[in-house]
Tab-separated table of C-alpha atoms in Angstrom:
chain	number	residue	atom	x	y	z
A	1	MET	CA	3.075	0.150	2.884
A	2	ASN	CA	0.872	-2.936	2.470
A	3	ILE	CA	-2.233	-3.185	0.299
A	4	HIS	CA	-4.656	-2.537	3.189
A	5	ALA	CA	-2.978	0.744	4.135
A	6	LEU	CA	-2.615	1.725	0.481
A	7	ILE	CA	-6.346	1.306	-0.145
A	8	ASP	CA	-7.162	3.471	2.885
A	9	ASN	CA	-4.826	6.242	1.757
A	10	LEU	CA	-6.044	6.203	-1.826
A	11	SER	CA	-9.716	6.209	-0.868
A	12	THR	CA	-9.340	9.112	1.569
A	13	SER	CA	-7.230	11.109	-0.894
A	14	LEU	CA	-9.832	10.706	-3.624
A	15	GLY	CA	-12.753	11.350	-1.301
A	16	SER	CA	-11.240	14.539	0.099
A	17	ARG	CA	-10.962	15.982	-3.412
A	18	PHE	CA	-14.669	15.669	-4.150
A	19	MET	CA	-16.236	16.315	-0.737
A	20	PRO	CA	-16.526	19.618	1.118
A	21	LYS	CA	-14.360	19.758	4.222
A	22	TYR	CA	-15.431	18.808	7.713
A	23	PHE	CA	-15.919	21.744	10.114
A	24	ARG	CA	-15.496	24.326	7.355
A	25	GLU	CA	-18.210	26.499	8.913
A	26	GLY	CA	-17.273	26.077	12.563
A	27	PHE	CA	-15.106	24.017	14.899
A	28	GLU	CA	-16.696	24.792	18.277
A	29	SER	CA	-19.340	22.698	20.004
A	30	PRO	CA	-20.807	21.850	23.399
A	31	THR	CA	-19.715	18.470	24.738
A	32	ILE	CA	-21.505	15.184	24.125
A	33	ARG	CA	-22.915	15.332	27.653
A	34	GLU	CA	-24.291	18.833	27.089
A	35	HIS	CA	-25.880	17.738	23.830
A	36	LEU	CA	-27.417	14.661	25.461
A	37	GLU	CA	-28.967	16.766	28.201
A	38	ALA	CA	-30.584	19.068	25.629
A	39	ILE	CA	-31.973	16.480	23.196
A	40	ARG	CA	-35.700	15.825	23.116
A	41	LEU	CA	-36.459	12.614	21.267
A	42	GLU	CA	-39.338	10.146	21.347
A	43	ILE	CA	-39.774	7.084	19.183
A	44	PRO	CA	-43.094	6.117	17.584
A	45	GLU	CA	-44.974	3.042	18.718
A	46	ILE	CA	-43.243	-0.026	17.321
A	47	LYS	CA	-45.761	-2.194	15.477
A	48	GLY	CA	-43.603	-4.998	14.197
A	49	GLU	CA	-40.914	-5.093	11.538
A	50	GLY	CA	-40.549	-1.946	9.475
A	51	HIS	CA	-38.955	1.476	9.084
A	52	TYR	CA	-39.585	4.245	11.638
A	53	GLU	CA	-38.712	7.922	11.188
A	54	VAL	CA	-37.916	9.911	14.344
A	55	GLY	CA	-37.739	13.628	15.127
A	56	ALA	CA	-35.193	15.090	17.541
A	57	ASP	CA	-34.865	18.612	18.963
A	58	THR	CA	-31.162	19.367	19.512
A	59	LEU	CA	-28.652	22.152	20.092
A	60	ALA	CA	-28.113	22.068	16.316
A	61	GLY	CA	-31.822	22.387	15.541
A	62	LYS	CA	-34.330	19.769	14.431
A	63	LEU	CA	-32.690	16.558	13.222
A	64	GLY	CA	-34.150	13.448	11.636
A	65	PRO	CA	-32.746	10.062	12.641
A	66	ALA	CA	-34.559	6.805	11.974
A	67	PHE	CA	-34.467	3.140	12.878
A	68	ARG	CA	-35.496	-0.097	11.267
A	69	LEU	CA	-36.651	-3.288	12.922
A	70	THR	CA	-35.506	-5.712	10.248
A	71	GLN	CA	-36.114	-8.972	12.093
A	72	TRP	CA	-38.223	-9.857	15.118
A	73	LYS	CA	-37.911	-13.505	16.072
A	74	GLY	CA	-39.646	-13.196	19.425
A	75	LYS	CA	-39.195	-12.070	23.003
A	76	SER	CA	-37.076	-15.091	23.898
A	77	PHE	CA	-34.331	-14.054	21.460
A	78	PRO	CA	-31.527	-11.577	22.167
A	79	ALA	CA	-31.507	-8.220	20.391
A	80	ILE	CA	-28.762	-6.615	18.325
A	81	ILE	CA	-28.891	-2.832	17.849
A	82	TYR	CA	-26.492	-1.858	15.044
A	83	HIS	CA	-25.225	1.541	13.851
A	84	HIS	CA	-23.693	2.251	10.434
A	85	GLY	CA	-20.543	4.211	9.572
A	86	ALA	CA	-20.149	7.853	8.527
A	87	SER	CA	-21.345	8.729	5.005
A	88	GLU	CA	-22.698	5.194	4.574
A	89	ILE	CA	-25.517	5.841	2.118
A	90	PRO	CA	-27.678	3.819	1.863
A	91	PHE	CA	-27.331	3.385	5.608
A	92	ASP	CA	-28.190	-0.319	5.509
A	93	TYR	CA	-25.445	-1.254	3.039
A	94	GLY	CA	-23.048	-2.856	5.514
A	95	PHE	CA	-25.781	-4.048	7.862
A	96	LYS	CA	-27.409	-6.222	5.204
A	97	ARG	CA	-24.075	-7.914	4.557
A	98	ILE	CA	-23.036	-8.368	8.167
A	99	PHE	CA	-26.481	-9.686	9.144
A	100	PRO	CA	-27.962	-11.226	5.952
A	101	HIS	CA	-30.947	-12.647	7.806
A	102	GLU	CA	-32.859	-13.365	4.594
A	103	LYS	CA	-30.077	-15.695	3.419
A	104	MET	CA	-28.864	-17.266	6.650
A	105	GLU	CA	-30.065	-17.854	10.182
A	106	ILE	CA	-29.329	-14.927	12.499
A	107	GLY	CA	-30.621	-15.904	15.925
A	108	ALA	CA	-31.469	-12.423	17.160
A	109	ASN	CA	-33.923	-9.580	16.850
A	110	LEU	CA	-32.260	-7.009	14.616
A	111	PHE	CA	-32.462	-3.220	14.856
A	112	LEU	CA	-30.635	-0.748	12.613
A	113	ILE	CA	-30.202	2.952	13.400
A	114	ARG	CA	-29.820	5.712	10.799
A	115	ALA	CA	-27.941	8.752	12.047
A	116	PRO	CA	-29.074	12.284	11.172
A	117	PHE	CA	-27.701	13.652	7.869
A	118	HIS	CA	-27.687	10.192	6.242
A	119	ILE	CA	-30.709	10.254	3.945
A	120	SER	CA	-28.620	11.491	1.010
A	121	LEU	CA	-25.076	12.527	0.161
A	122	LYS	CA	-26.269	16.129	-0.208
A	123	GLU	CA	-27.629	16.068	3.336
A	124	PHE	CA	-24.415	14.516	4.655
A	125	LYS	CA	-22.328	17.270	3.053
A	126	GLN	CA	-24.464	19.834	4.874
A	127	GLY	CA	-24.169	17.950	8.149
A	128	LEU	CA	-20.380	17.809	8.249
A	129	ALA	CA	-20.089	21.584	7.789
A	130	SER	CA	-19.708	22.275	11.510
A	131	LEU	CA	-18.486	20.490	14.614
A	132	VAL	CA	-21.743	21.253	16.428
A	133	ASN	CA	-23.656	19.378	13.724
A	134	VAL	CA	-21.385	16.350	13.969
A	135	VAL	CA	-21.534	16.185	17.772
A	136	ALA	CA	-25.319	16.614	17.672
A	137	MET	CA	-25.501	13.763	15.163
A	138	LEU	CA	-23.486	11.450	17.430
A	139	SER	CA	-25.558	12.419	20.456
A	140	VAL	CA	-28.898	11.867	18.729
A	141	SER	CA	-27.858	8.359	17.732
A	142	VAL	CA	-26.820	7.643	21.329
A	143	CYS	CA	-30.252	8.798	22.548
A	144	LEU	CA	-32.034	6.700	19.949
A	145	MET	CA	-29.981	3.673	21.010
A	146	GLU	CA	-31.162	4.174	24.573
A	147	LYS	CA	-34.805	4.335	23.473
A	148	LEU	CA	-34.399	1.022	21.655
A	149	VAL	CA	-32.661	-0.576	24.632
A	150	ASN	CA	-35.630	0.530	26.768
A	151	TYR	CA	-38.034	-1.011	24.251
A	152	CYS	CA	-36.150	-4.307	24.387
A	153	ARG	CA	-36.265	-4.243	28.194
A	154	GLU	CA	-40.004	-3.644	28.118
A	155	GLU	CA	-40.339	-6.655	25.825
A	156	LYS	CA	-38.303	-8.721	28.322
A	157	THR	CA	-35.605	-9.435	25.748
A	158	PRO	CA	-33.056	-11.657	27.552
A	159	GLN	CA	-29.965	-9.893	26.210
A	160	VAL	CA	-29.209	-6.639	24.368
A	161	LEU	CA	-26.043	-6.155	22.323
A	162	ILE	CA	-25.039	-2.861	20.725
A	163	ALA	CA	-22.674	-2.888	17.748
A	164	GLY	CA	-21.456	-0.410	15.179
A	165	THR	CA	-18.743	0.017	12.594
A	166	SER	CA	-16.397	3.029	12.355
A	167	MET	CA	-18.526	6.038	13.366
A	168	GLY	CA	-21.097	3.530	14.582
A	169	GLY	CA	-18.406	1.981	16.763
A	170	PHE	CA	-17.631	5.340	18.362
A	171	ILE	CA	-21.363	5.806	18.996
A	172	THR	CA	-21.459	2.324	20.534
A	173	ASN	CA	-18.730	3.395	22.945
A	174	LEU	CA	-20.541	6.645	23.707
A	175	HIS	CA	-23.697	4.777	24.677
A	176	HIS	CA	-21.608	2.608	26.975
A	177	ILE	CA	-20.040	5.693	28.591
A	178	HIS	CA	-23.244	7.663	29.100
A	179	PHE	CA	-25.873	4.942	29.644
A	180	ASN	CA	-24.317	1.455	29.826
A	181	THR	CA	-27.770	-0.134	29.829
A	182	ALA	CA	-27.006	-2.799	27.219
A	183	ASP	CA	-25.519	-6.133	28.224
A	184	ILE	CA	-22.775	-6.221	25.586
A	185	TYR	CA	-20.957	-3.665	23.424
A	186	THR	CA	-18.979	-4.626	20.312
A	187	PRO	CA	-17.442	-1.490	18.739
A	188	LEU	CA	-15.945	-2.393	15.348
A	189	LEU	CA	-13.057	-0.421	13.799
A	190	ALA	CA	-13.438	2.339	16.392
A	191	GLY	CA	-11.926	3.479	19.664
A	192	LEU	CA	-12.201	6.360	22.131
A	193	ALA	CA	-9.950	8.894	20.359
A	194	MET	CA	-12.267	10.157	17.636
A	195	ASP	CA	-10.254	13.376	17.591
A	196	ASP	CA	-7.222	11.405	16.364
A	197	ALA	CA	-9.137	10.288	13.276
A	198	TYR	CA	-10.014	13.877	12.324
A	199	LEU	CA	-6.707	15.499	13.238
A	200	TYR	CA	-3.894	13.042	12.559
A	201	SER	CA	-5.008	10.039	10.496
A	202	ALA	CA	-5.338	9.770	6.727
A	203	TYR	CA	-8.897	11.033	7.257
A	204	SER	CA	-7.528	14.422	8.326
A	205	LYS	CA	-7.328	15.294	4.617
A	206	ALA	CA	-11.102	15.700	4.778
A	207	VAL	CA	-10.955	18.320	7.561
A	208	ALA	CA	-10.806	22.084	7.017
A	209	LEU	CA	-7.335	23.543	7.589
A	210	GLU	CA	-8.526	26.156	10.096
A	211	ALA	CA	-10.087	23.426	12.226
A	212	LYS	CA	-6.856	21.409	12.215
A	213	GLU	CA	-4.973	24.534	13.270
A	214	ASN	CA	-7.229	24.682	16.358
A	215	PRO	CA	-6.995	21.073	17.545
A	216	ASP	CA	-7.962	21.747	21.168
A	217	SER	CA	-11.540	22.549	20.141
A	218	ILE	CA	-11.862	19.144	18.513
A	219	LYS	CA	-10.007	17.232	21.226
A	220	ARG	CA	-12.215	18.758	23.920
A	221	VAL	CA	-15.392	17.226	22.530
A	222	LEU	CA	-14.226	14.198	20.505
A	223	ASN	CA	-11.783	12.492	22.830
A	224	PHE	CA	-13.620	10.060	25.105
A	225	GLU	CA	-10.686	8.245	26.753
A	226	LYS	CA	-11.055	9.814	30.205
A	227	ASP	CA	-14.809	9.171	30.345
A	228	PHE	CA	-14.346	5.561	29.237
A	229	ALA	CA	-11.694	4.948	31.889
A	230	GLU	CA	-14.150	6.023	34.587
A	231	VAL	CA	-16.751	3.387	33.620
A	232	ASP	CA	-16.612	-0.369	34.197
A	233	HIS	CA	-15.943	-1.693	30.690
A	234	SER	CA	-15.963	-5.427	31.357
A	235	ASN	CA	-18.880	-5.722	28.892
A	236	VAL	CA	-17.035	-4.017	25.998
A	237	TYR	CA	-15.394	-6.159	23.282
A	238	PRO	CA	-13.642	-3.967	20.682
A	239	LEU	CA	-12.295	-5.094	17.325
A	240	LEU	CA	-9.623	-3.066	15.514
A	241	ALA	CA	-7.776	-3.452	12.201
A	242	ARG	CA	-3.987	-3.598	12.421
A	243	PHE	CA	-3.308	-1.632	9.207
A	244	ASP	CA	-6.141	0.907	9.598
A	245	GLN	CA	-5.050	4.361	8.390
A	246	LEU	CA	-8.216	6.165	9.550
A	247	ILE	CA	-8.809	4.602	12.954
A	248	ARG	CA	-5.119	4.200	13.706
A	249	TYR	CA	-4.419	0.928	15.451
A	250	ASP	CA	-1.809	1.904	18.052
A	251	GLU	CA	-3.616	5.087	19.084
A	252	GLN	CA	-7.061	3.518	19.307
A	253	LYS	CA	-5.876	0.355	21.051
A	254	ALA	CA	-4.170	2.534	23.663
A	255	SER	CA	-7.384	4.556	24.039
A	256	TYR	CA	-9.121	1.487	25.497
A	257	GLY	CA	-6.677	1.343	28.409
A	258	GLY	CA	-6.694	-2.168	29.850
A	259	CYS	CA	-9.753	-3.303	27.897
A	260	PRO	CA	-8.809	-6.368	25.762
A	261	VAL	CA	-8.925	-5.685	22.011
A	262	GLU	CA	-9.286	-8.232	19.220
A	263	THR	CA	-7.359	-7.557	16.019
A	264	ILE	CA	-7.825	-8.416	12.351
A	265	ASP	CA	-5.058	-8.000	9.779
A	266	LYS	CA	-6.972	-5.526	7.626
A	267	GLY	CA	-7.185	-1.810	6.960
A	268	HIS	CA	-10.215	0.395	7.530
A	269	THR	CA	-11.713	-0.162	4.098
A	270	THR	CA	-10.873	-3.853	3.833
A	271	GLY	CA	-11.905	-4.356	7.460
A	272	ALA	CA	-15.312	-2.780	6.881
A	273	LEU	CA	-15.755	-5.172	3.940
A	274	SER	CA	-14.823	-8.220	6.033
A	275	TYR	CA	-18.456	-8.953	6.767
A	276	ARG	CA	-17.974	-12.523	7.943
A	277	GLN	CA	-15.297	-11.563	10.459
A	278	LEU	CA	-17.374	-8.664	11.762
A	279	ARG	CA	-20.434	-10.908	12.099
A	280	GLN	CA	-18.466	-13.612	13.894
A	281	HIS	CA	-17.034	-11.101	16.365
A	282	VAL	CA	-20.538	-9.864	17.227
A	283	MET	CA	-22.370	-13.173	17.273
A	284	LYS	CA	-19.895	-15.034	19.459
A	285	LYS	CA	-20.586	-12.533	22.251
A	286	LEU	CA	-24.271	-13.486	22.400
A	287	LYS	CA	-25.389	-16.214	24.745
């Protein structure tokens, strides 16, 4: 086992000892599509750069996502809408390092989305208690992405790119499947088999035993391979890590079907910390 895989296994083993288990209070949920149809979400008027809280009515109750417009360079610039990973608190930790616009030139308008249950670690622990909460969280972020894409279109932004790392990468793919209104999608360290991460990867240590003993409930709502295959994915440019023990390389690469996948020789943890490589993968897709 190389150092990248070792770090992934150690980090998940330690994390699973101190965190409550995923789906400990329930492992049934409506599908993503059913959640999307039920969500009621409106964004506030965007008045320049700043932080914007959002309310969403969902099948899991009232949830509180947010977004941040961190850089607006003007209508003639492309837009990047980025989504963070699971349990990333503060939610802008990776974003500020992938797109350090205060230290270097980033030629794009920059949006960052905060998923529900990501204000604090306490809130996240409550959110992962049930599958319905997790699927509602994913769906709310997808809806918020679409609202921001619509805003960019209204502003006549020439190009819209959606990116995300880990959980954010899965959400990027879900927006592509259900809306496909952005020009470019760059899912990072994510695929279409989210169920594999919960059931069979090193991350499965964080999942309640009863949920793992009922895998069909999780596969039914968290495997997106069939839906992805039915959509034209010529505008999707995934990046995976060869030694990833959470988002397993062979399984997730296969989940993309014939969609070309770029590879870095990292694990999940070391890949998520490879900010320059992640930034280069995203930025080279912009015109």
